[in-house]
Short mmCIF file of C-alpha atoms and ligand atoms in Angstrom, two decimals:
data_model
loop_
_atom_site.label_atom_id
_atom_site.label_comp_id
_atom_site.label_asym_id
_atom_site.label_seq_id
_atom_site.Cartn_x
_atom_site.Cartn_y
_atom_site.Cartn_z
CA UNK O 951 0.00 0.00 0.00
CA UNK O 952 1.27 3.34 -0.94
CA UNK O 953 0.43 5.63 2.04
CA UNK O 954 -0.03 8.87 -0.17
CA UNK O 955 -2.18 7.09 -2.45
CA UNK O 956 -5.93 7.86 -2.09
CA UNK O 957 -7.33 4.82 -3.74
CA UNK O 958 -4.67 2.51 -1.37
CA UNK O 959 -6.29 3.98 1.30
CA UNK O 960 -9.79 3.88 -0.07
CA UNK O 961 -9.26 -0.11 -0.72
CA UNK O 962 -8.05 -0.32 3.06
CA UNK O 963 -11.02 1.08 4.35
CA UNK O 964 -9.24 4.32 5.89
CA UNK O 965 -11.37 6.49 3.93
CA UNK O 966 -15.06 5.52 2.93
CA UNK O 967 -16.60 4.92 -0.48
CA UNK O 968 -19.77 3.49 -2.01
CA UNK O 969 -19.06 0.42 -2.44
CA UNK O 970 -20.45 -1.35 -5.70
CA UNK O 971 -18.73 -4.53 -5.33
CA UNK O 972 -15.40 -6.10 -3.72
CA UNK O 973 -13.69 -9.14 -4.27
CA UNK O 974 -10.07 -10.66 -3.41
CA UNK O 975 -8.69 -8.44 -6.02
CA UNK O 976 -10.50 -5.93 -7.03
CA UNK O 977 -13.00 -2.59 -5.29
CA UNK O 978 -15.54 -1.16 -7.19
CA UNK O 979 -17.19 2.30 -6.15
CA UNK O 980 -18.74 4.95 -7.19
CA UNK O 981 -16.67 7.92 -8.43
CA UNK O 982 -17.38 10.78 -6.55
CA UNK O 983 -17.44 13.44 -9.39
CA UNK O 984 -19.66 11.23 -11.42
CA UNK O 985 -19.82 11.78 -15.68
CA UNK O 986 -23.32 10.48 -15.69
CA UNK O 987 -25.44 8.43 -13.17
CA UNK O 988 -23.63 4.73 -12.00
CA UNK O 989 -19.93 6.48 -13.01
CA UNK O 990 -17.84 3.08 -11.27
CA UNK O 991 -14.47 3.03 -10.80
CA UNK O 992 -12.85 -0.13 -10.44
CA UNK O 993 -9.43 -0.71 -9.05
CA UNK O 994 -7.20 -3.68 -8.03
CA UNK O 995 -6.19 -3.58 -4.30
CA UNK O 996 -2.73 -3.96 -5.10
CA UNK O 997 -0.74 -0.27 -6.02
CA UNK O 998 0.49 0.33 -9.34
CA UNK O 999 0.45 3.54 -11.26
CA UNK O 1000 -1.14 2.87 -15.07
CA UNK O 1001 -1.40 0.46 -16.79
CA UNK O 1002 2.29 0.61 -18.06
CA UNK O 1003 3.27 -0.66 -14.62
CA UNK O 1004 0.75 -3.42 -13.89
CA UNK O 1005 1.58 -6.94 -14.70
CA UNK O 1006 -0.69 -8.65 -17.52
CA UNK O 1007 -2.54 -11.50 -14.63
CA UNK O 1008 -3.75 -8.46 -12.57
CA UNK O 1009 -4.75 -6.55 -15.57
CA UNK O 1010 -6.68 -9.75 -17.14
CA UNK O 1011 -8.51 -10.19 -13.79
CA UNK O 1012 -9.16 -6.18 -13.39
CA UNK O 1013 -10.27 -6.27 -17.04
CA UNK O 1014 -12.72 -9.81 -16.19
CA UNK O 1015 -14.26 -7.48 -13.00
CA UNK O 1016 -15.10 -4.34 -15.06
CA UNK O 1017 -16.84 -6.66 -17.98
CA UNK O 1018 -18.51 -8.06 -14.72
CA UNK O 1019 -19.50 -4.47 -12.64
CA UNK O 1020 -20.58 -3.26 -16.29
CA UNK O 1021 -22.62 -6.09 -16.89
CA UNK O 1022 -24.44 -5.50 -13.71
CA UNK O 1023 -24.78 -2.21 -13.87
CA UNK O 1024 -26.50 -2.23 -17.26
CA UNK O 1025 -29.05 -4.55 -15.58
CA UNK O 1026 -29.15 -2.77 -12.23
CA UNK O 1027 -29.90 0.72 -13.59
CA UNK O 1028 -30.44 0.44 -16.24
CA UNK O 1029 -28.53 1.71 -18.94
CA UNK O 1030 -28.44 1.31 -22.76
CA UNK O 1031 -24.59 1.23 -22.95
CA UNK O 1032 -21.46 2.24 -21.49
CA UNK O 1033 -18.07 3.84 -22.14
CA UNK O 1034 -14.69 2.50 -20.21
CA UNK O 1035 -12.33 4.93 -19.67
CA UNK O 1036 -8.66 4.48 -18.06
CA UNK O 1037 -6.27 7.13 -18.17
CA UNK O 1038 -2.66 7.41 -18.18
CA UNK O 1039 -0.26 10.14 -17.59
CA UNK O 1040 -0.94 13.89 -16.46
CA UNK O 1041 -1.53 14.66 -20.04
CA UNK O 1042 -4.13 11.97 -20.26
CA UNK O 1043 -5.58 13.87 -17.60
CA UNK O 1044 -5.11 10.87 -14.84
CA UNK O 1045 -5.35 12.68 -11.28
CA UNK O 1046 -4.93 9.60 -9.14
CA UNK O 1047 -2.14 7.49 -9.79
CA UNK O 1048 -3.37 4.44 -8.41
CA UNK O 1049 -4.76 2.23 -11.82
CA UNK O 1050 -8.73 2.31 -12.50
CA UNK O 1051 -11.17 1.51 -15.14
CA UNK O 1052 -13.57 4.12 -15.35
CA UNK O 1053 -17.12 2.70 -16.13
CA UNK O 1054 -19.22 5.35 -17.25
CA UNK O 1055 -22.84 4.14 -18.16
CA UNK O 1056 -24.56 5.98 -21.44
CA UNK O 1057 -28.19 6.49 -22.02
CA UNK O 1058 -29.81 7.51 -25.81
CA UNK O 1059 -29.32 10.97 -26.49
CA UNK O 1060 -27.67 12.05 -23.40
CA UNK O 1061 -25.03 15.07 -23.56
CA UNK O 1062 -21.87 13.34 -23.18
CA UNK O 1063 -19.78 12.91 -26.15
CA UNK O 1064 -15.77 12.63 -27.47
CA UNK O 1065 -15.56 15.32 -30.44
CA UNK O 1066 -13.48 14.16 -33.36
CA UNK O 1067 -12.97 14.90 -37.09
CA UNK O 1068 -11.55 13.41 -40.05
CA UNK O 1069 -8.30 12.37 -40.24
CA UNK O 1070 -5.79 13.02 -43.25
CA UNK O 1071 -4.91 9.59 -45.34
CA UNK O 1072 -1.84 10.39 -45.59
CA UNK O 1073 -0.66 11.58 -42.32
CA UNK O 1074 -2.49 8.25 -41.08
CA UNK O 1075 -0.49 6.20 -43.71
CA UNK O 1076 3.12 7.46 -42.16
CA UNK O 1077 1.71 7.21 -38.61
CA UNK O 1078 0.61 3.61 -38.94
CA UNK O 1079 4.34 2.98 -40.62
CA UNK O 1080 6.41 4.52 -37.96
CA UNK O 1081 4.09 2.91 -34.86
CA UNK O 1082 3.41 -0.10 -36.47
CA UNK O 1083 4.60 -3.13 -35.16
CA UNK O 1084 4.76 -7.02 -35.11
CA UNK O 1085 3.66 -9.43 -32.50
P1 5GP D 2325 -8.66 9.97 -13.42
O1 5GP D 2325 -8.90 11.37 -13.90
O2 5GP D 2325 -7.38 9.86 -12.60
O3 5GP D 2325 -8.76 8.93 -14.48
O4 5GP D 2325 -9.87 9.66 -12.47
C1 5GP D 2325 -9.84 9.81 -11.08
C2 5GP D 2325 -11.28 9.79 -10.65
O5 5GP D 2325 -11.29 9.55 -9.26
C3 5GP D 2325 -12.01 11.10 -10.89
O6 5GP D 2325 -13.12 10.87 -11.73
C4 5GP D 2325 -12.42 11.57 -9.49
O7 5GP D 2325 -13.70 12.10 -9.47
C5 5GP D 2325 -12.34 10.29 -8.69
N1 5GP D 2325 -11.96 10.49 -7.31
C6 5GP D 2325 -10.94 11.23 -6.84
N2 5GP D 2325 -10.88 11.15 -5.50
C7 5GP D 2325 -11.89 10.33 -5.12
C8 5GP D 2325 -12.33 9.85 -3.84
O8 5GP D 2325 -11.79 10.17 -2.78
N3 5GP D 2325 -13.40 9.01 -3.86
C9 5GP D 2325 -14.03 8.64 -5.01
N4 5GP D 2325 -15.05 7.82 -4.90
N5 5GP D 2325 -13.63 9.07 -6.22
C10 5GP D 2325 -12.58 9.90 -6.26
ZN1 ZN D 2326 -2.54 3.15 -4.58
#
């Protein structure tokens, strides 16, 4: 357990949450600044940063506990989908550096939304050549 870490201390039970569901591994709660009603965060009990630092068996059993929070959730509600959202890095605007999945349920027509536009061919082209890579 990191002692500065807010979501250590969250999973130790030194500061509350609303708990959505707990297992040997994992919490799931409710974040407190929700994006839309049910916003869940999940996190493994165990401290790592992103998900650069966390070993590939936690992340395949944090990744099989949001599938399973999300599924409930869009039952529970409900809800008629769902974004998941986990963000690395200051610039990725990640505030807590403790890892978390970020399940943020959607409903038809409601406000939230990503804003993109079309990409160049080209400039996609030469990107996918210089970050491409094979297994
Ligand atoms: P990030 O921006 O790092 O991906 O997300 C961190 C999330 O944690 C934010 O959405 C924020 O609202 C939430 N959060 C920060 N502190 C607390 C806390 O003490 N309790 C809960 N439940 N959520 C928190
Ligand atoms: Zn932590």
């Amino acid at each position: 357990m990191a002692n500065d870490c807010i979501f250590c201390r969250i999973a130790a039970g030194e500061i509350p949450c609303f708990k959505v569901y707990e297992d040997e591994l994992v919490l799931a709660y409710l974040d407190i600044n929700p994006f839309s009603e049910g916003h869940t965060l999940v996190i493994p009990k165990a401290h790592s940063a992103g998900l650069l630092d966390t070993d590939d068996a936690t992340l395949a059993a944090l990744l099989s506990r949001v599938k399973k929070v999300a599924a409930h959730i869009k039952e529970a509600l409900p809800c008629d989908g769902f974004n998941i959202l986990q963000n690395n890095g200051e610039a990725a605007g990640q505030t807590v550096r403790h890892i978390h999945f970020h399940i943020i349920p959607r409903r038809n027509g409601d406000p939230l939304a990503f804003s993109n536009s079309p990409g160049d061919m080209e400039r996609l082209k030469a990107l996918a050549q210089r970050i491409g890579f094979a297994q």
